[in-house]
């Protein structure tokens, strides 16, 4: 086995040549939740999102929920990595209150 650790995600290449991913931060939630983290560290091309939403259509309130899910990630990063995530977290909270 070869093990790589990147951002708390553990990749294991097993002897059969398969890639197995263990994510310590995984959760069971709405499919929209995953879309936010994709935009936090870069972004997929627009075709990805068009194709995604062709299969799983946007539900009412999608944009507001994306902000709420983004807040979760920022609060998590604030907790794990420190105060540089404080101001963005507060900014998202204020934005949600205004909605």
mmCIF file of N, CA and C in Angstrom, residues 6-94:
data_model
loop_
_atom_site.group_PDB
_atom_site.id
_atom_site.type_symbol
_atom_site.label_atom_id
_atom_site.label_comp_id
_atom_site.label_asym_id
_atom_site.label_seq_id
_atom_site.Cartn_x
_atom_site.Cartn_y
_atom_site.Cartn_z
ATOM 1 N N UNK A 6 -3.536 14.385 2.024
ATOM 2 C CA UNK A 6 -3.652 15.725 1.477
ATOM 3 C C UNK A 6 -4.948 16.329 1.989
ATOM 4 N N UNK A 7 -4.841 17.418 2.754
ATOM 5 C CA UNK A 7 -6.022 18.088 3.301
ATOM 6 C C UNK A 7 -6.948 17.119 4.012
ATOM 7 N N UNK A 8 -6.390 16.269 4.844
ATOM 8 C CA UNK A 8 -7.148 15.306 5.634
ATOM 9 C C UNK A 8 -7.872 14.254 4.796
ATOM 10 N N UNK A 9 -7.505 14.133 3.540
ATOM 11 C CA UNK A 9 -8.054 13.072 2.703
ATOM 12 C C UNK A 9 -6.940 12.059 2.501
ATOM 13 N N UNK A 10 -7.220 10.839 2.742
ATOM 14 C CA UNK A 10 -6.201 9.802 2.627
ATOM 15 C C UNK A 10 -6.475 8.996 1.357
ATOM 16 N N UNK A 11 -5.467 8.969 0.484
ATOM 17 C CA UNK A 11 -5.545 8.191 -0.747
ATOM 18 C C UNK A 11 -4.704 6.933 -0.562
ATOM 19 N N UNK A 12 -5.251 5.818 -0.883
ATOM 20 C CA UNK A 12 -4.493 4.573 -0.782
ATOM 21 C C UNK A 12 -4.524 3.877 -2.147
ATOM 22 N N UNK A 13 -3.339 3.639 -2.674
ATOM 23 C CA UNK A 13 -3.232 2.815 -3.869
ATOM 24 C C UNK A 13 -2.970 1.396 -3.384
ATOM 25 N N UNK A 14 -3.893 0.512 -3.647
ATOM 26 C CA UNK A 14 -3.714 -0.848 -3.154
ATOM 27 C C UNK A 14 -2.982 -1.696 -4.191
ATOM 28 N N UNK A 15 -2.654 -2.894 -3.807
ATOM 29 C CA UNK A 15 -1.848 -3.770 -4.658
ATOM 30 C C UNK A 15 -2.553 -4.131 -5.964
ATOM 31 N N UNK A 16 -3.854 -3.917 -6.036
ATOM 32 C CA UNK A 16 -4.595 -4.226 -7.255
ATOM 33 C C UNK A 16 -4.634 -3.045 -8.214
ATOM 34 N N UNK A 17 -3.945 -1.961 -7.861
ATOM 35 C CA UNK A 17 -3.909 -0.784 -8.723
ATOM 36 C C UNK A 17 -5.141 0.096 -8.619
ATOM 37 N N UNK A 18 -5.948 -0.117 -7.608
ATOM 38 C CA UNK A 18 -7.152 0.689 -7.416
ATOM 39 C C UNK A 18 -6.848 1.868 -6.506
ATOM 40 N N UNK A 19 -7.554 2.943 -6.726
ATOM 41 C CA UNK A 19 -7.441 4.106 -5.861
ATOM 42 C C UNK A 19 -8.630 4.097 -4.907
ATOM 43 N N UNK A 20 -8.335 4.142 -3.623
ATOM 44 C CA UNK A 20 -9.369 4.185 -2.601
ATOM 45 C C UNK A 20 -9.212 5.507 -1.866
ATOM 46 N N UNK A 21 -10.315 6.211 -1.643
ATOM 47 C CA UNK A 21 -10.270 7.514 -0.987
ATOM 48 C C UNK A 21 -11.024 7.440 0.334
ATOM 49 N N UNK A 22 -10.359 7.873 1.398
ATOM 50 C CA UNK A 22 -10.984 7.999 2.703
ATOM 51 C C UNK A 22 -10.988 9.480 3.038
ATOM 52 N N UNK A 23 -12.140 10.032 3.270
ATOM 53 C CA UNK A 23 -12.245 11.449 3.607
ATOM 54 C C UNK A 23 -12.739 11.564 5.038
ATOM 55 N N UNK A 24 -11.877 12.053 5.903
ATOM 56 C CA UNK A 24 -12.229 12.175 7.316
ATOM 57 C C UNK A 24 -13.323 13.204 7.543
ATOM 58 N N UNK A 25 -13.553 14.075 6.590
ATOM 59 C CA UNK A 25 -14.579 15.104 6.731
ATOM 60 C C UNK A 25 -15.841 14.789 5.961
ATOM 61 N N UNK A 26 -16.077 13.541 5.665
ATOM 62 C CA UNK A 26 -17.244 13.200 4.866
ATOM 63 C C UNK A 26 -18.524 13.321 5.693
ATOM 64 N N UNK A 27 -19.620 13.499 4.996
ATOM 65 C CA UNK A 27 -20.909 13.587 5.672
ATOM 66 C C UNK A 27 -21.999 13.097 4.727
ATOM 67 N N UNK A 28 -23.134 12.813 5.290
ATOM 68 C CA UNK A 28 -24.303 12.457 4.496
ATOM 69 C C UNK A 28 -25.153 13.709 4.398
ATOM 70 N N UNK A 29 -25.348 14.222 3.207
ATOM 71 C CA UNK A 29 -26.101 15.453 3.072
ATOM 72 C C UNK A 29 -26.632 15.631 1.666
ATOM 73 N N UNK A 30 -27.195 16.782 1.437
ATOM 74 C CA UNK A 30 -27.774 17.123 0.142
ATOM 75 C C UNK A 30 -26.672 17.161 -0.915
ATOM 76 N N UNK A 31 -27.013 16.789 -2.131
ATOM 77 C CA UNK A 31 -26.015 16.771 -3.213
ATOM 78 C C UNK A 31 -25.443 18.162 -3.485
ATOM 79 N N UNK A 32 -26.206 19.208 -3.178
ATOM 80 C CA UNK A 32 -25.719 20.568 -3.398
ATOM 81 C C UNK A 32 -24.516 20.910 -2.518
ATOM 82 N N UNK A 33 -24.429 20.257 -1.386
ATOM 83 C CA UNK A 33 -23.373 20.556 -0.423
ATOM 84 C C UNK A 33 -21.979 20.422 -1.045
ATOM 85 N N UNK A 34 -21.798 19.397 -1.861
ATOM 86 C CA UNK A 34 -20.493 19.161 -2.488
ATOM 87 C C UNK A 34 -20.111 20.238 -3.494
ATOM 88 N N UNK A 35 -21.090 20.879 -4.097
ATOM 89 C CA UNK A 35 -20.786 21.869 -5.127
ATOM 90 C C UNK A 35 -20.019 23.063 -4.566
ATOM 91 N N UNK A 36 -20.275 23.433 -3.331
ATOM 92 C CA UNK A 36 -19.606 24.601 -2.752
ATOM 93 C C UNK A 36 -18.111 24.378 -2.620
ATOM 94 N N UNK A 37 -17.714 23.238 -2.115
ATOM 95 C CA UNK A 37 -16.280 22.997 -1.890
ATOM 96 C C UNK A 37 -15.528 22.975 -3.213
ATOM 97 N N UNK A 38 -16.220 22.641 -4.286
ATOM 98 C CA UNK A 38 -15.571 22.661 -5.609
ATOM 99 C C UNK A 38 -15.164 24.071 -6.003
ATOM 100 N N UNK A 39 -15.909 25.086 -5.540
ATOM 101 C CA UNK A 39 -15.602 26.458 -5.919
ATOM 102 C C UNK A 39 -14.624 27.137 -4.962
ATOM 103 N N UNK A 40 -14.363 26.547 -3.825
ATOM 104 C CA UNK A 40 -13.500 27.187 -2.830
ATOM 105 C C UNK A 40 -12.012 27.063 -3.166
ATOM 106 N N UNK A 41 -11.628 26.058 -3.862
ATOM 107 C CA UNK A 41 -10.211 25.820 -4.153
ATOM 108 C C UNK A 41 -9.987 25.705 -5.651
ATOM 109 N N UNK A 42 -10.619 26.598 -6.388
ATOM 110 C CA UNK A 42 -10.573 26.520 -7.838
ATOM 111 C C UNK A 42 -11.985 26.211 -8.311
ATOM 112 N N UNK A 43 -12.134 26.014 -9.569
ATOM 113 C CA UNK A 43 -13.476 25.739 -10.083
ATOM 114 C C UNK A 43 -13.395 24.847 -11.300
ATOM 115 N N UNK A 44 -14.446 24.112 -11.484
ATOM 116 C CA UNK A 44 -14.568 23.325 -12.692
ATOM 117 C C UNK A 44 -15.077 24.241 -13.801
ATOM 118 N N UNK A 45 -14.895 23.862 -15.055
ATOM 119 C CA UNK A 45 -15.401 24.697 -16.153
ATOM 120 C C UNK A 45 -16.932 24.752 -16.130
ATOM 121 N N UNK A 46 -17.510 25.799 -16.717
ATOM 122 C CA UNK A 46 -18.978 25.952 -16.721
ATOM 123 C C UNK A 46 -19.711 24.729 -17.275
ATOM 124 N N UNK A 47 -19.094 24.006 -18.213
ATOM 125 C CA UNK A 47 -19.740 22.812 -18.772
ATOM 126 C C UNK A 47 -20.043 21.782 -17.694
ATOM 127 N N UNK A 48 -19.150 21.694 -16.688
ATOM 128 C CA UNK A 48 -19.376 20.745 -15.597
ATOM 129 C C UNK A 48 -20.693 21.047 -14.893
ATOM 130 N N UNK A 49 -20.899 22.321 -14.536
ATOM 131 C CA UNK A 49 -22.093 22.714 -13.798
ATOM 132 C C UNK A 49 -23.349 22.574 -14.659
ATOM 133 N N UNK A 50 -23.252 22.898 -15.940
ATOM 134 C CA UNK A 50 -24.397 22.721 -16.836
ATOM 135 C C UNK A 50 -24.771 21.243 -16.922
ATOM 136 N N UNK A 51 -23.775 20.395 -17.052
ATOM 137 C CA UNK A 51 -24.039 18.951 -17.125
ATOM 138 C C UNK A 51 -24.596 18.433 -15.803
ATOM 139 N N UNK A 52 -24.032 18.908 -14.702
ATOM 140 C CA UNK A 52 -24.497 18.491 -13.374
ATOM 141 C C UNK A 52 -25.969 18.846 -13.209
ATOM 142 N N UNK A 53 -26.318 20.106 -13.544
ATOM 143 C CA UNK A 53 -27.689 20.555 -13.341
ATOM 144 C C UNK A 53 -28.645 20.012 -14.404
ATOM 145 N N UNK A 54 -28.120 19.484 -15.480
ATOM 146 C CA UNK A 54 -28.979 18.793 -16.439
ATOM 147 C C UNK A 54 -29.468 17.470 -15.847
ATOM 148 N N UNK A 55 -28.665 16.898 -14.958
ATOM 149 C CA UNK A 55 -29.029 15.634 -14.306
ATOM 150 C C UNK A 55 -29.753 15.890 -12.982
ATOM 151 N N UNK A 56 -29.206 16.796 -12.192
ATOM 152 C CA UNK A 56 -29.802 17.164 -10.901
ATOM 153 C C UNK A 56 -30.140 18.647 -10.979
ATOM 154 N N UNK A 57 -31.392 18.952 -11.208
ATOM 155 C CA UNK A 57 -31.780 20.349 -11.431
ATOM 156 C C UNK A 57 -31.703 21.155 -10.137
ATOM 157 N N UNK A 58 -31.466 22.459 -10.321
ATOM 158 C CA UNK A 58 -31.432 23.365 -9.176
ATOM 159 C C UNK A 58 -32.826 23.446 -8.572
ATOM 160 N N UNK A 59 -32.874 23.349 -7.253
ATOM 161 C CA UNK A 59 -34.140 23.508 -6.555
ATOM 162 C C UNK A 59 -34.264 24.943 -6.069
ATOM 163 N N UNK A 60 -35.485 25.362 -5.778
ATOM 164 C CA UNK A 60 -35.729 26.700 -5.282
ATOM 165 C C UNK A 60 -34.847 26.966 -4.055
ATOM 166 N N UNK A 61 -34.200 28.126 -4.020
ATOM 167 C CA UNK A 61 -33.352 28.498 -2.889
ATOM 168 C C UNK A 61 -31.921 28.011 -3.000
ATOM 169 N N UNK A 62 -31.568 27.492 -4.158
ATOM 170 C CA UNK A 62 -30.227 26.930 -4.367
ATOM 171 C C UNK A 62 -29.128 27.914 -3.977
ATOM 172 N N UNK A 63 -29.208 29.155 -4.470
ATOM 173 C CA UNK A 63 -28.134 30.128 -4.220
ATOM 174 C C UNK A 63 -27.977 30.457 -2.742
ATOM 175 N N UNK A 64 -29.091 30.585 -2.030
ATOM 176 C CA UNK A 64 -29.018 30.856 -0.591
ATOM 177 C C UNK A 64 -28.405 29.665 0.149
ATOM 178 N N UNK A 65 -28.816 28.477 -0.222
ATOM 179 C CA UNK A 65 -28.242 27.288 0.428
ATOM 180 C C UNK A 65 -26.750 27.167 0.128
ATOM 181 N N UNK A 66 -26.329 27.570 -1.063
ATOM 182 C CA UNK A 66 -24.900 27.526 -1.373
ATOM 183 C C UNK A 66 -24.122 28.417 -0.417
ATOM 184 N N UNK A 67 -24.677 29.592 -0.093
ATOM 185 C CA UNK A 67 -24.019 30.471 0.883
ATOM 186 C C UNK A 67 -23.972 29.821 2.259
ATOM 187 N N UNK A 68 -25.048 29.150 2.633
ATOM 188 C CA UNK A 68 -25.088 28.469 3.933
ATOM 189 C C UNK A 68 -24.064 27.334 3.981
ATOM 190 N N UNK A 69 -23.985 26.560 2.919
ATOM 191 C CA UNK A 69 -22.991 25.477 2.857
ATOM 192 C C UNK A 69 -21.573 26.043 2.847
ATOM 193 N N UNK A 70 -21.381 27.159 2.161
ATOM 194 C CA UNK A 70 -20.070 27.824 2.134
ATOM 195 C C UNK A 70 -19.682 28.242 3.555
ATOM 196 N N UNK A 71 -20.655 28.769 4.296
ATOM 197 C CA UNK A 71 -20.408 29.163 5.686
ATOM 198 C C UNK A 71 -19.932 27.973 6.502
ATOM 199 N N UNK A 72 -20.552 26.819 6.311
ATOM 200 C CA UNK A 72 -20.112 25.621 7.033
ATOM 201 C C UNK A 72 -18.629 25.368 6.797
ATOM 202 N N UNK A 73 -18.205 25.408 5.542
ATOM 203 C CA UNK A 73 -16.801 25.143 5.223
ATOM 204 C C UNK A 73 -15.877 26.201 5.824
ATOM 205 N N UNK A 74 -16.291 27.467 5.764
ATOM 206 C CA UNK A 74 -15.458 28.526 6.337
ATOM 207 C C UNK A 74 -15.364 28.394 7.854
ATOM 208 N N UNK A 75 -16.466 28.059 8.516
ATOM 209 C CA UNK A 75 -16.412 27.855 9.972
ATOM 210 C C UNK A 75 -15.521 26.671 10.317
ATOM 211 N N UNK A 76 -15.603 25.633 9.531
ATOM 212 C CA UNK A 76 -14.754 24.460 9.729
ATOM 213 C C UNK A 76 -13.281 24.826 9.549
ATOM 214 N N UNK A 77 -12.983 25.607 8.508
ATOM 215 C CA UNK A 77 -11.596 26.031 8.282
ATOM 216 C C UNK A 77 -11.121 26.984 9.378
ATOM 217 N N UNK A 78 -12.001 27.856 9.845
ATOM 218 C CA UNK A 78 -11.665 28.759 10.946
ATOM 219 C C UNK A 78 -11.289 27.941 12.172
ATOM 220 N N UNK A 79 -12.059 26.918 12.449
ATOM 221 C CA UNK A 79 -11.781 26.045 13.585
ATOM 222 C C UNK A 79 -10.454 25.307 13.432
ATOM 223 N N UNK A 80 -10.188 24.804 12.248
ATOM 224 C CA UNK A 80 -8.994 23.969 12.043
ATOM 225 C C UNK A 80 -7.730 24.764 11.726
ATOM 226 N N UNK A 81 -7.879 25.863 10.973
ATOM 227 C CA UNK A 81 -6.692 26.536 10.449
ATOM 228 C C UNK A 81 -6.486 27.951 10.956
ATOM 229 N N UNK A 82 -7.410 28.462 11.746
ATOM 230 C CA UNK A 82 -7.157 29.738 12.388
ATOM 231 C C UNK A 82 -7.942 30.917 11.865
ATOM 232 N N UNK A 83 -7.553 32.076 12.385
ATOM 233 C CA UNK A 83 -8.351 33.293 12.268
ATOM 234 C C UNK A 83 -8.421 33.904 10.867
ATOM 235 N N UNK A 84 -7.619 33.447 9.917
ATOM 236 C CA UNK A 84 -7.730 34.045 8.581
ATOM 237 C C UNK A 84 -9.085 33.741 7.941
ATOM 238 N N UNK A 85 -9.831 32.792 8.499
ATOM 239 C CA UNK A 85 -11.163 32.463 8.004
ATOM 240 C C UNK A 85 -12.260 33.158 8.801
ATOM 241 N N UNK A 86 -11.877 33.948 9.803
ATOM 242 C CA UNK A 86 -12.852 34.635 10.651
ATOM 243 C C UNK A 86 -13.664 35.662 9.862
ATOM 244 N N UNK A 87 -12.992 36.608 9.215
ATOM 245 C CA UNK A 87 -13.700 37.666 8.490
ATOM 246 C C UNK A 87 -14.573 37.136 7.350
ATOM 247 N N UNK A 88 -14.071 36.195 6.533
ATOM 248 C CA UNK A 88 -14.967 35.646 5.508
ATOM 249 C C UNK A 88 -16.195 34.954 6.116
ATOM 250 N N UNK A 89 -16.015 34.283 7.247
ATOM 251 C CA UNK A 89 -17.147 33.620 7.905
ATOM 252 C C UNK A 89 -18.182 34.637 8.347
ATOM 253 N N UNK A 90 -17.721 35.705 8.978
ATOM 254 C CA UNK A 90 -18.630 36.753 9.444
ATOM 255 C C UNK A 90 -19.319 37.440 8.263
ATOM 256 N N UNK A 91 -18.591 37.651 7.186
ATOM 257 C CA UNK A 91 -19.160 38.271 5.990
ATOM 258 C C UNK A 91 -20.293 37.412 5.410
ATOM 259 N N UNK A 92 -20.093 36.112 5.363
ATOM 260 C CA UNK A 92 -21.127 35.209 4.847
ATOM 261 C C UNK A 92 -22.340 35.235 5.782
ATOM 262 N N UNK A 93 -22.092 35.235 7.099
ATOM 263 C CA UNK A 93 -23.209 35.292 8.057
ATOM 264 C C UNK A 93 -24.027 36.571 7.853
ATOM 265 N N UNK A 94 -23.351 37.697 7.704
ATOM 266 C CA UNK A 94 -24.059 38.968 7.492
ATOM 267 C C UNK A 94 -24.856 38.944 6.197
#
